[in-house]
């Protein structure tokens, strides 16, 4: 790369061809599955008021404290590039009064998110999520349906070895007592904790439970377990969910340390973890957040959702996708008159799918056939001055090298027939 060329900002992941074709295949499967379950797409703003994330994800979280792309615009408003989708979907749910038009709202989104994290394999500063949120359904049946749907997506994509980790974080009735218990446990071990966890003992002691710092991991061994402090309603919700997952044959591990890095969760939290991903092993995550709609100014509305890390999903699914299809035929003109004759055929055939390639440069027969071979086409249709005068095209089967003749007048129809026969 030359010195004066401009590059992407570090950690901003872009998707280039041919990878972008594979992303589209996976995205189409995601859309088909979700729309089958009654979800509709939201295309949301990428820039929001900073306050939205501070109030939803939580002031004391890593995301809000350290990872947001926040800046003042020209009118001195504090704006933030969205670090996740849930807060924006809830903002939209309230802003456009979705709850009024239908009792249950199922919404999905696909797009880039931005977090100032240290870039490494599977972790980027611009990454992409496939996410979904369901509003208005408090039943654990909703949690189960959504989790099974996610497992079905992995199955459809032949992604194996993904394990569902599940926990309940309780509700406003039972969590405060647990927090107090945990706080006093952590205060006794305060000096062993990292500076972030020490600082958060008062406001957000649960974060210490999934802090990755080895000293913190050791310090929380034997900490009180949230699932032993659940109220009856939360316990029933969790055991109801586990029962449905058992019935559906979906394996899971109850993981009482799973508290997640965002503050809005109530009851169910989950992560799908994949050993093949290395250190950044969560391919999808989410849970229930029954209070967030109200906290952001809406009517009390239960909600459940998830987001899949698109880059991580592609690391698991990429190799298993069907190979990309090649164009069907190469139109090989020899001379300007042949090119002119083949051009309308080429554009008509490619209206719905890429059927033909056509070189606009005057290249030799040999080099055009070499390129056709490289592109993996089935047929080359050769037209030179002789063929033009005889109103024919030579149809060369690129595998068998057999050559036949096709009438030029009906070439479009003849190629269409061959294409549909394949
Ligand atoms: P999250 O756990 O922060 O949850 O992110 C969800 C997924 O996004 C992660 O499991 C991971 O696959 C991917 N991801 C997160 N950060 C990065 C990164 N820096 N680089 C690459 N991939 C990343 C949420 O975002 C919640 N909004 C999920 C949710 C939806 N909860 C309820 N509804």
GROMACS .gro file of C-alpha atoms and ligand atoms in nm:
model
  455
    1UNK     CA    1   0.000   0.000   0.000
    2UNK     CA    2   0.131   0.346  -0.095
    3UNK     CA    3   0.215   0.590   0.185
    4UNK     CA    4  -0.052   0.844   0.098
    5UNK     CA    5  -0.339   0.591   0.075
    6UNK     CA    6  -0.607   0.613   0.342
    7UNK     CA    7  -0.700   0.296   0.532
    8UNK     CA    8  -0.998   0.197   0.749
    9UNK     CA    9  -0.995   0.297   1.113
   10UNK     CA   10  -0.837   0.024   1.327
   11UNK     CA   11  -1.078  -0.249   1.431
   12UNK     CA   12  -1.357  -0.143   1.194
   13UNK     CA   13  -1.457  -0.464   1.024
   14UNK     CA   14  -1.564  -0.446   0.661
   15UNK     CA   15  -1.705  -0.733   0.456
   16UNK     CA   16  -1.552  -0.779   0.114
   17UNK     CA   17  -1.644  -1.008  -0.175
   18UNK     CA   18  -1.659  -1.306  -0.194
   19UNK     CA   19  -1.720  -1.308   0.186
   20UNK     CA   20  -2.007  -1.061   0.139
   21UNK     CA   21  -2.194  -1.326  -0.069
   22UNK     CA   22  -2.163  -1.571   0.219
   23UNK     CA   23  -2.285  -1.309   0.466
   24UNK     CA   24  -2.590  -1.252   0.245
   25UNK     CA   25  -2.666  -1.627   0.239
   26UNK     CA   26  -2.657  -1.640   0.619
   27UNK     CA   27  -2.850  -1.317   0.658
   28UNK     CA   28  -3.121  -1.453   0.422
   29UNK     CA   29  -3.151  -1.768   0.635
   30UNK     CA   30  -3.180  -1.554   0.950
   31UNK     CA   31  -3.448  -1.336   0.790
   32UNK     CA   32  -3.646  -1.638   0.659
   33UNK     CA   33  -3.640  -1.809   0.999
   34UNK     CA   34  -3.740  -1.498   1.194
   35UNK     CA   35  -4.011  -1.394   0.954
   36UNK     CA   36  -4.145  -1.751   0.981
   37UNK     CA   37  -4.176  -1.692   1.356
   38UNK     CA   38  -4.365  -1.365   1.296
   39UNK     CA   39  -4.080  -1.112   1.336
   40UNK     CA   40  -4.067  -0.793   1.128
   41UNK     CA   41  -3.757  -0.592   1.048
   42UNK     CA   42  -3.665  -0.256   1.200
   43UNK     CA   43  -3.400  -0.042   1.031
   44UNK     CA   44  -3.287   0.195   1.300
   45UNK     CA   45  -3.067   0.500   1.341
   46UNK     CA   46  -2.701   0.424   1.408
   47UNK     CA   47  -2.648   0.738   1.613
   48UNK     CA   48  -2.845   0.802   1.931
   49UNK     CA   49  -2.847   1.041   2.226
   50UNK     CA   50  -2.576   0.923   2.465
   51UNK     CA   51  -2.831   0.929   2.745
   52UNK     CA   52  -3.021   0.638   2.585
   53UNK     CA   53  -2.730   0.399   2.644
   54UNK     CA   54  -2.635   0.540   2.983
   55UNK     CA   55  -2.992   0.485   3.106
   56UNK     CA   56  -3.046   0.141   2.952
   57UNK     CA   57  -2.713  -0.045   2.943
   58UNK     CA   58  -2.613   0.124   3.269
   59UNK     CA   59  -2.367   0.394   3.377
   60UNK     CA   60  -2.152   0.145   3.562
   61UNK     CA   61  -2.096  -0.101   3.278
   62UNK     CA   62  -1.778  -0.146   3.074
   63UNK     CA   63  -1.970  -0.056   2.759
   64UNK     CA   64  -2.085   0.283   2.887
   65UNK     CA   65  -1.777   0.364   3.095
   66UNK     CA   66  -1.507   0.269   2.845
   67UNK     CA   67  -1.631   0.147   2.510
   68UNK     CA   68  -1.866   0.398   2.352
   69UNK     CA   69  -1.790   0.617   2.054
   70UNK     CA   70  -1.930   0.937   2.203
   71UNK     CA   71  -1.883   1.289   2.072
   72UNK     CA   72  -2.041   1.632   2.073
   73UNK     CA   73  -2.199   1.731   1.743
   74UNK     CA   74  -2.190   2.085   1.607
   75UNK     CA   75  -2.476   2.185   1.838
   76UNK     CA   76  -2.289   2.047   2.141
   77UNK     CA   77  -2.529   1.751   2.179
   78UNK     CA   78  -2.371   1.436   2.315
   79UNK     CA   79  -2.426   1.158   2.060
   80UNK     CA   80  -2.310   0.797   2.055
   81UNK     CA   81  -2.266   0.541   1.778
   82UNK     CA   82  -2.486   0.254   1.897
   83UNK     CA   83  -2.287  -0.011   2.085
   84UNK     CA   84  -2.582  -0.256   2.066
   85UNK     CA   85  -2.936  -0.272   1.931
   86UNK     CA   86  -3.171  -0.337   2.223
   87UNK     CA   87  -3.172   0.019   2.360
   88UNK     CA   88  -3.255   0.158   2.015
   89UNK     CA   89  -3.533  -0.095   1.959
   90UNK     CA   90  -3.688  -0.005   2.296
   91UNK     CA   91  -3.651   0.366   2.214
   92UNK     CA   92  -3.832   0.302   1.883
   93UNK     CA   93  -4.097   0.085   2.054
   94UNK     CA   94  -4.181   0.380   2.281
   95UNK     CA   95  -4.132   0.656   2.025
   96UNK     CA   96  -4.362   0.499   1.762
   97UNK     CA   97  -4.607   0.347   2.017
   98UNK     CA   98  -4.571  -0.004   1.875
   99UNK     CA   99  -4.739  -0.142   2.185
  100UNK     CA  100  -5.064   0.031   2.087
  101UNK     CA  101  -5.100  -0.127   1.746
  102UNK     CA  102  -5.054  -0.486   1.854
  103UNK     CA  103  -5.031  -0.671   2.182
  104UNK     CA  104  -4.718  -0.862   2.095
  105UNK     CA  105  -4.444  -0.709   1.888
  106UNK     CA  106  -4.165  -0.915   1.739
  107UNK     CA  107  -3.891  -0.709   1.582
  108UNK     CA  108  -3.554  -0.794   1.432
  109UNK     CA  109  -3.256  -0.594   1.311
  110UNK     CA  110  -2.933  -0.649   1.122
  111UNK     CA  111  -2.648  -0.403   1.122
  112UNK     CA  112  -2.324  -0.259   1.254
  113UNK     CA  113  -2.253  -0.183   1.620
  114UNK     CA  114  -1.958   0.011   1.760
  115UNK     CA  115  -1.753  -0.053   2.072
  116UNK     CA  116  -1.408   0.078   2.155
  117UNK     CA  117  -1.268  -0.260   2.260
  118UNK     CA  118  -0.918  -0.395   2.204
  119UNK     CA  119  -0.939  -0.551   1.857
  120UNK     CA  120  -0.849  -0.920   1.833
  121UNK     CA  121  -0.984  -1.233   1.663
  122UNK     CA  122  -1.364  -1.222   1.696
  123UNK     CA  123  -1.361  -0.878   1.860
  124UNK     CA  124  -1.385  -0.559   1.655
  125UNK     CA  125  -1.467  -0.195   1.705
  126UNK     CA  126  -1.720  -0.205   1.426
  127UNK     CA  127  -1.891  -0.541   1.429
  128UNK     CA  128  -2.231  -0.661   1.314
  129UNK     CA  129  -2.524  -0.813   1.494
  130UNK     CA  130  -2.830  -1.008   1.389
  131UNK     CA  131  -3.071  -0.933   1.671
  132UNK     CA  132  -3.434  -0.969   1.772
  133UNK     CA  133  -3.661  -0.845   2.049
  134UNK     CA  134  -4.010  -0.958   2.154
  135UNK     CA  135  -4.233  -0.718   2.348
  136UNK     CA  136  -4.549  -0.788   2.545
  137UNK     CA  137  -4.503  -1.153   2.641
  138UNK     CA  138  -4.404  -1.236   2.998
  139UNK     CA  139  -4.441  -1.613   2.968
  140UNK     CA  140  -4.139  -1.843   2.984
  141UNK     CA  141  -4.284  -2.000   2.669
  142UNK     CA  142  -4.154  -1.690   2.488
  143UNK     CA  143  -3.803  -1.740   2.628
  144UNK     CA  144  -3.814  -2.106   2.521
  145UNK     CA  145  -3.949  -2.034   2.173
  146UNK     CA  146  -3.677  -1.777   2.108
  147UNK     CA  147  -3.397  -2.000   2.235
  148UNK     CA  148  -3.517  -2.296   2.030
  149UNK     CA  149  -3.543  -2.068   1.725
  150UNK     CA  150  -3.179  -1.966   1.773
  151UNK     CA  151  -3.073  -2.329   1.803
  152UNK     CA  152  -3.266  -2.398   1.481
  153UNK     CA  153  -3.066  -2.127   1.306
  154UNK     CA  154  -2.739  -2.289   1.415
  155UNK     CA  155  -2.872  -2.624   1.296
  156UNK     CA  156  -2.980  -2.482   0.956
  157UNK     CA  157  -2.631  -2.340   0.914
  158UNK     CA  158  -2.471  -2.673   1.021
  159UNK     CA  159  -2.301  -2.495   1.312
  160UNK     CA  160  -2.219  -2.756   1.572
  161UNK     CA  161  -2.068  -2.752   1.920
  162UNK     CA  162  -2.255  -2.443   2.041
  163UNK     CA  163  -2.366  -2.478   2.403
  164UNK     CA  164  -2.645  -2.279   2.563
  165UNK     CA  165  -2.552  -2.134   2.904
  166UNK     CA  166  -2.852  -2.025   3.105
  167UNK     CA  167  -2.914  -1.830   3.424
  168UNK     CA  168  -3.179  -1.628   3.602
  169UNK     CA  169  -3.095  -1.289   3.752
  170UNK     CA  170  -3.422  -1.265   3.947
  171UNK     CA  171  -3.642  -0.958   3.958
  172UNK     CA  172  -3.689  -0.643   4.165
  173UNK     CA  173  -3.849  -0.857   4.436
  174UNK     CA  174  -3.559  -1.098   4.493
  175UNK     CA  175  -3.249  -0.936   4.345
  176UNK     CA  176  -3.197  -0.661   4.607
  177UNK     CA  177  -3.155  -0.915   4.887
  178UNK     CA  178  -2.910  -1.112   4.672
  179UNK     CA  179  -2.715  -0.796   4.588
  180UNK     CA  180  -2.681  -0.715   4.958
  181UNK     CA  181  -2.559  -1.067   5.029
  182UNK     CA  182  -2.312  -1.048   4.743
  183UNK     CA  183  -2.198  -0.697   4.845
  184UNK     CA  184  -2.102  -0.810   5.193
  185UNK     CA  185  -1.926  -1.118   5.047
  186UNK     CA  186  -1.726  -0.892   4.813
  187UNK     CA  187  -1.650  -0.631   5.079
  188UNK     CA  188  -1.481  -0.906   5.280
  189UNK     CA  189  -1.256  -0.974   4.978
  190UNK     CA  190  -1.232  -0.620   4.849
  191UNK     CA  191  -0.854  -0.604   4.834
  192UNK     CA  192  -0.836  -0.914   4.610
  193UNK     CA  193  -1.060  -0.758   4.344
  194UNK     CA  194  -0.951  -0.556   4.039
  195UNK     CA  195  -0.996  -0.178   4.064
  196UNK     CA  196  -1.314  -0.185   3.845
  197UNK     CA  197  -1.482  -0.445   4.065
  198UNK     CA  198  -1.377  -0.265   4.384
  199UNK     CA  199  -1.530   0.054   4.252
  200UNK     CA  200  -1.850  -0.124   4.149
  201UNK     CA  201  -1.918  -0.314   4.473
  202UNK     CA  202  -2.175  -0.058   4.584
  203UNK     CA  203  -2.353   0.010   4.254
  204UNK     CA  204  -2.311  -0.306   4.053
  205UNK     CA  205  -2.171  -0.595   4.259
  206UNK     CA  206  -2.302  -0.858   4.012
  207UNK     CA  207  -2.038  -0.757   3.759
  208UNK     CA  208  -1.768  -0.909   3.979
  209UNK     CA  209  -1.923  -1.250   3.908
  210UNK     CA  210  -1.822  -1.248   3.543
  211UNK     CA  211  -1.513  -1.028   3.559
  212UNK     CA  212  -1.243  -1.194   3.347
  213UNK     CA  213  -0.957  -1.081   3.575
  214UNK     CA  214  -0.797  -1.399   3.723
  215UNK     CA  215  -0.775  -1.243   4.072
  216UNK     CA  216  -1.147  -1.162   4.065
  217UNK     CA  217  -1.231  -1.511   3.938
  218UNK     CA  218  -1.051  -1.658   4.234
  219UNK     CA  219  -1.203  -1.411   4.481
  220UNK     CA  220  -1.561  -1.495   4.381
  221UNK     CA  221  -1.525  -1.871   4.434
  222UNK     CA  222  -1.789  -1.962   4.693
  223UNK     CA  223  -1.986  -1.638   4.635
  224UNK     CA  224  -2.362  -1.651   4.698
  225UNK     CA  225  -2.551  -1.792   4.396
  226UNK     CA  226  -2.834  -1.589   4.249
  227UNK     CA  227  -3.036  -1.898   4.162
  228UNK     CA  228  -3.049  -1.990   4.532
  229UNK     CA  229  -3.208  -1.652   4.616
  230UNK     CA  230  -3.486  -1.644   4.357
  231UNK     CA  231  -3.842  -1.561   4.464
  232UNK     CA  232  -4.114  -1.817   4.387
  233UNK     CA  233  -4.222  -1.643   4.065
  234UNK     CA  234  -3.868  -1.623   3.930
  235UNK     CA  235  -3.798  -1.984   4.029
  236UNK     CA  236  -4.118  -2.099   3.853
  237UNK     CA  237  -4.024  -1.897   3.544
  238UNK     CA  238  -3.678  -2.053   3.530
  239UNK     CA  239  -3.788  -2.409   3.596
  240UNK     CA  240  -4.074  -2.367   3.346
  241UNK     CA  241  -3.822  -2.259   3.084
  242UNK     CA  242  -3.585  -2.546   3.162
  243UNK     CA  243  -3.877  -2.791   3.134
  244UNK     CA  244  -3.971  -2.660   2.788
  245UNK     CA  245  -3.610  -2.680   2.669
  246UNK     CA  246  -3.595  -3.039   2.795
  247UNK     CA  247  -3.916  -3.119   2.604
  248UNK     CA  248  -3.773  -2.961   2.289
  249UNK     CA  249  -3.451  -3.162   2.329
  250UNK     CA  250  -3.232  -2.851   2.352
  251UNK     CA  251  -2.929  -2.910   2.576
  252UNK     CA  252  -2.820  -2.634   2.813
  253UNK     CA  253  -2.599  -2.573   3.112
  254UNK     CA  254  -2.720  -2.370   3.408
  255UNK     CA  255  -2.443  -2.121   3.478
  256UNK     CA  256  -2.497  -1.914   3.791
  257UNK     CA  257  -2.204  -1.683   3.705
  258UNK     CA  258  -2.374  -1.561   3.388
  259UNK     CA  259  -2.467  -1.203   3.478
  260UNK     CA  260  -2.394  -1.033   3.141
  261UNK     CA  261  -2.230  -0.698   3.078
  262UNK     CA  262  -2.549  -0.494   3.043
  263UNK     CA  263  -2.766  -0.385   3.337
  264UNK     CA  264  -3.115  -0.413   3.192
  265UNK     CA  265  -3.171  -0.786   3.240
  266UNK     CA  266  -3.432  -0.945   3.467
  267UNK     CA  267  -3.483  -1.320   3.507
  268UNK     CA  268  -3.350  -1.522   3.213
  269UNK     CA  269  -3.004  -1.447   3.076
  270UNK     CA  270  -2.820  -1.668   2.830
  271UNK     CA  271  -2.520  -1.705   2.603
  272UNK     CA  272  -2.451  -1.954   2.327
  273UNK     CA  273  -2.083  -2.042   2.362
  274UNK     CA  274  -1.871  -2.210   2.095
  275UNK     CA  275  -1.538  -2.375   2.183
  276UNK     CA  276  -1.419  -2.323   1.824
  277UNK     CA  277  -1.418  -1.945   1.867
  278UNK     CA  278  -1.129  -1.929   2.116
  279UNK     CA  279  -1.125  -1.649   2.374
  280UNK     CA  280  -1.422  -1.457   2.228
  281UNK     CA  281  -1.649  -1.757   2.252
  282UNK     CA  282  -2.001  -1.606   2.279
  283UNK     CA  283  -2.169  -1.631   1.940
  284UNK     CA  284  -2.506  -1.506   2.065
  285UNK     CA  285  -2.642  -1.369   2.389
  286UNK     CA  286  -2.942  -1.202   2.546
  287UNK     CA  287  -3.223  -1.247   2.789
  288UNK     CA  288  -3.532  -1.098   2.945
  289UNK     CA  289  -3.563  -0.730   3.033
  290UNK     CA  290  -3.909  -0.674   3.175
  291UNK     CA  291  -3.842  -0.326   3.316
  292UNK     CA  292  -3.654  -0.148   3.040
  293UNK     CA  293  -3.951  -0.027   2.834
  294UNK     CA  294  -4.089   0.146   3.142
  295UNK     CA  295  -3.749   0.276   3.250
  296UNK     CA  296  -3.718   0.445   2.912
  297UNK     CA  297  -4.055   0.615   2.951
  298UNK     CA  298  -4.299   0.357   2.807
  299UNK     CA  299  -4.576   0.152   2.963
  300UNK     CA  300  -4.470  -0.152   3.169
  301UNK     CA  301  -4.401  -0.414   2.898
  302UNK     CA  302  -4.218  -0.743   2.941
  303UNK     CA  303  -3.952  -0.814   2.679
  304UNK     CA  304  -3.705  -1.079   2.568
  305UNK     CA  305  -3.434  -1.069   2.304
  306UNK     CA  306  -3.097  -1.172   2.170
  307UNK     CA  307  -2.816  -1.064   1.944
  308UNK     CA  308  -2.586  -1.284   1.738
  309UNK     CA  309  -2.233  -1.164   1.663
  310UNK     CA  310  -2.235  -1.185   1.282
  311UNK     CA  311  -1.853  -1.209   1.248
  312UNK     CA  312  -1.841  -1.489   1.504
  313UNK     CA  313  -2.131  -1.671   1.339
  314UNK     CA  314  -1.946  -1.654   1.005
  315UNK     CA  315  -1.635  -1.802   1.167
  316UNK     CA  316  -1.847  -2.102   1.261
  317UNK     CA  317  -2.070  -2.123   0.952
  318UNK     CA  318  -1.841  -1.994   0.675
  319UNK     CA  319  -1.686  -2.325   0.562
  320UNK     CA  320  -2.011  -2.515   0.576
  321UNK     CA  321  -2.201  -2.300   0.331
  322UNK     CA  322  -2.266  -2.423  -0.021
  323UNK     CA  323  -1.993  -2.305  -0.261
  324UNK     CA  324  -2.068  -1.982  -0.442
  325UNK     CA  325  -2.225  -2.044  -0.781
  326UNK     CA  326  -2.032  -1.950  -1.093
  327UNK     CA  327  -2.183  -1.768  -1.389
  328UNK     CA  328  -2.339  -2.018  -1.627
  329UNK     CA  329  -2.186  -1.917  -1.959
  330UNK     CA  330  -1.920  -1.688  -2.101
  331UNK     CA  331  -2.011  -1.494  -2.412
  332UNK     CA  332  -1.689  -1.477  -2.614
  333UNK     CA  333  -1.696  -1.206  -2.884
  334UNK     CA  334  -1.416  -1.183  -3.135
  335UNK     CA  335  -1.435  -0.829  -3.269
  336UNK     CA  336  -1.647  -0.522  -3.219
  337UNK     CA  337  -1.943  -0.641  -3.434
  338UNK     CA  338  -1.975  -0.965  -3.233
  339UNK     CA  339  -1.955  -0.773  -2.905
  340UNK     CA  340  -2.232  -0.542  -3.023
  341UNK     CA  341  -2.449  -0.842  -3.120
  342UNK     CA  342  -2.392  -1.023  -2.790
  343UNK     CA  343  -2.443  -0.721  -2.560
  344UNK     CA  344  -2.830  -0.719  -2.559
  345UNK     CA  345  -2.834  -1.098  -2.507
  346UNK     CA  346  -2.599  -1.056  -2.210
  347UNK     CA  347  -2.803  -0.785  -2.035
  348UNK     CA  348  -3.134  -0.963  -2.097
  349UNK     CA  349  -3.007  -1.292  -1.955
  350UNK     CA  350  -2.868  -1.134  -1.639
  351UNK     CA  351  -3.189  -0.963  -1.535
  352UNK     CA  352  -3.269  -1.215  -1.259
  353UNK     CA  353  -2.945  -1.400  -1.197
  354UNK     CA  354  -2.590  -1.390  -1.325
  355UNK     CA  355  -2.613  -1.620  -1.626
  356UNK     CA  356  -2.343  -1.480  -1.857
  357UNK     CA  357  -2.017  -1.290  -1.851
  358UNK     CA  358  -1.907  -1.071  -2.140
  359UNK     CA  359  -1.567  -0.907  -2.186
  360UNK     CA  360  -1.593  -0.555  -2.330
  361UNK     CA  361  -1.221  -0.553  -2.415
  362UNK     CA  362  -1.107  -0.696  -2.746
  363UNK     CA  363  -0.924  -1.001  -2.613
  364UNK     CA  364  -0.798  -1.308  -2.797
  365UNK     CA  365  -0.998  -1.632  -2.805
  366UNK     CA  366  -0.731  -1.800  -2.596
  367UNK     CA  367  -0.737  -1.544  -2.318
  368UNK     CA  368  -1.119  -1.528  -2.310
  369UNK     CA  369  -1.141  -1.909  -2.282
  370UNK     CA  370  -0.879  -1.908  -2.008
  371UNK     CA  371  -1.083  -1.655  -1.810
  372UNK     CA  372  -1.406  -1.857  -1.873
  373UNK     CA  373  -1.229  -2.163  -1.734
  374UNK     CA  374  -1.114  -1.971  -1.427
  375UNK     CA  375  -1.468  -1.842  -1.366
  376UNK     CA  376  -1.592  -2.203  -1.372
  377UNK     CA  377  -1.860  -2.152  -1.639
  378UNK     CA  378  -2.032  -2.448  -1.804
  379UNK     CA  379  -2.035  -2.313  -2.160
  380UNK     CA  380  -1.850  -2.061  -2.375
  381UNK     CA  381  -2.046  -1.908  -2.664
  382UNK     CA  382  -1.794  -1.803  -2.928
  383UNK     CA  383  -1.894  -1.554  -3.196
  384UNK     CA  384  -1.642  -1.415  -3.449
  385UNK     CA  385  -1.681  -1.265  -3.798
  386UNK     CA  386  -1.738  -1.609  -3.959
  387UNK     CA  387  -2.004  -1.705  -3.709
  388UNK     CA  388  -2.173  -1.366  -3.756
  389UNK     CA  389  -2.193  -1.417  -4.130
  390UNK     CA  390  -2.339  -1.768  -4.079
  391UNK     CA  391  -2.575  -1.644  -3.801
  392UNK     CA  392  -2.446  -1.902  -3.553
  393UNK     CA  393  -2.261  -1.919  -3.222
  394UNK     CA  394  -2.020  -2.197  -3.131
  395UNK     CA  395  -2.127  -2.351  -2.804
  396UNK     CA  396  -1.830  -2.505  -2.625
  397UNK     CA  397  -1.889  -2.731  -2.326
  398UNK     CA  398  -1.606  -2.626  -2.095
  399UNK     CA  399  -1.589  -2.963  -1.917
  400UNK     CA  400  -1.602  -3.203  -2.215
  401UNK     CA  401  -1.460  -2.951  -2.472
  402UNK     CA  402  -1.735  -3.070  -2.711
  403UNK     CA  403  -1.850  -2.801  -2.954
  404UNK     CA  404  -2.193  -2.761  -3.116
  405UNK     CA  405  -2.361  -2.479  -3.301
  406UNK     CA  406  -2.655  -2.266  -3.187
  407UNK     CA  407  -2.848  -2.021  -3.407
  408UNK     CA  408  -2.757  -1.664  -3.314
  409UNK     CA  409  -3.113  -1.545  -3.365
  410UNK     CA  410  -3.243  -1.764  -3.079
  411UNK     CA  411  -2.930  -1.759  -2.865
  412UNK     CA  412  -3.102  -1.597  -2.569
  413UNK     CA  413  -3.379  -1.860  -2.557
  414UNK     CA  414  -3.135  -2.145  -2.623
  415UNK     CA  415  -2.913  -2.035  -2.334
  416UNK     CA  416  -3.211  -1.989  -2.108
  417UNK     CA  417  -3.319  -2.346  -2.186
  418UNK     CA  418  -2.971  -2.485  -2.118
  419UNK     CA  419  -2.955  -2.285  -1.793
  420UNK     CA  420  -3.287  -2.419  -1.666
  421UNK     CA  421  -3.196  -2.776  -1.765
  422UNK     CA  422  -2.891  -2.761  -1.534
  423LIG     P1  423  -2.382  -0.859   2.388
  423LIG     O1  424  -2.350  -0.982   2.467
  423LIG     O2  425  -2.313  -0.736   2.429
  423LIG     O3  426  -2.538  -0.840   2.397
  423LIG     O4  427  -2.354  -0.884   2.236
  423LIG     C1  428  -2.416  -0.991   2.167
  423LIG     C2  429  -2.316  -1.062   2.077
  423LIG     O5  430  -2.253  -0.966   1.991
  423LIG     C3  431  -2.200  -1.125   2.152
  423LIG     O6  432  -2.236  -1.253   2.201
  423LIG     C4  433  -2.096  -1.136   2.041
  423LIG     O7  434  -2.121  -1.248   1.960
  423LIG     C5  435  -2.120  -1.009   1.962
  423LIG     N1  436  -2.023  -0.904   1.999
  423LIG     C6  437  -2.027  -0.822   2.105
  423LIG     N2  438  -1.920  -0.739   2.106
  423LIG     C7  439  -1.848  -0.770   1.996
  423LIG     C8  440  -1.725  -0.718   1.939
  423LIG     N3  441  -1.659  -0.616   1.993
  423LIG     N4  442  -1.679  -0.775   1.824
  423LIG     C9  443  -1.747  -0.876   1.766
  423LIG     N5  444  -1.861  -0.928   1.815
  423LIG    C10  445  -1.912  -0.876   1.929
  423LIG    C11  446  -2.604  -0.739   2.335
  423LIG     O8  447  -2.558  -0.665   2.254
  423LIG    C12  448  -2.752  -0.735   2.373
  423LIG     N6  449  -2.813  -0.621   2.303
  423LIG    C13  450  -2.820  -0.865   2.339
  423LIG    C14  451  -2.966  -0.861   2.368
  423LIG    C15  452  -3.065  -0.843   2.279
  423LIG     N7  453  -3.020  -0.876   2.488
  423LIG    C16  454  -3.150  -0.865   2.477
  423LIG     N8  455  -3.182  -0.842   2.352
   0.00000   0.00000   0.00000
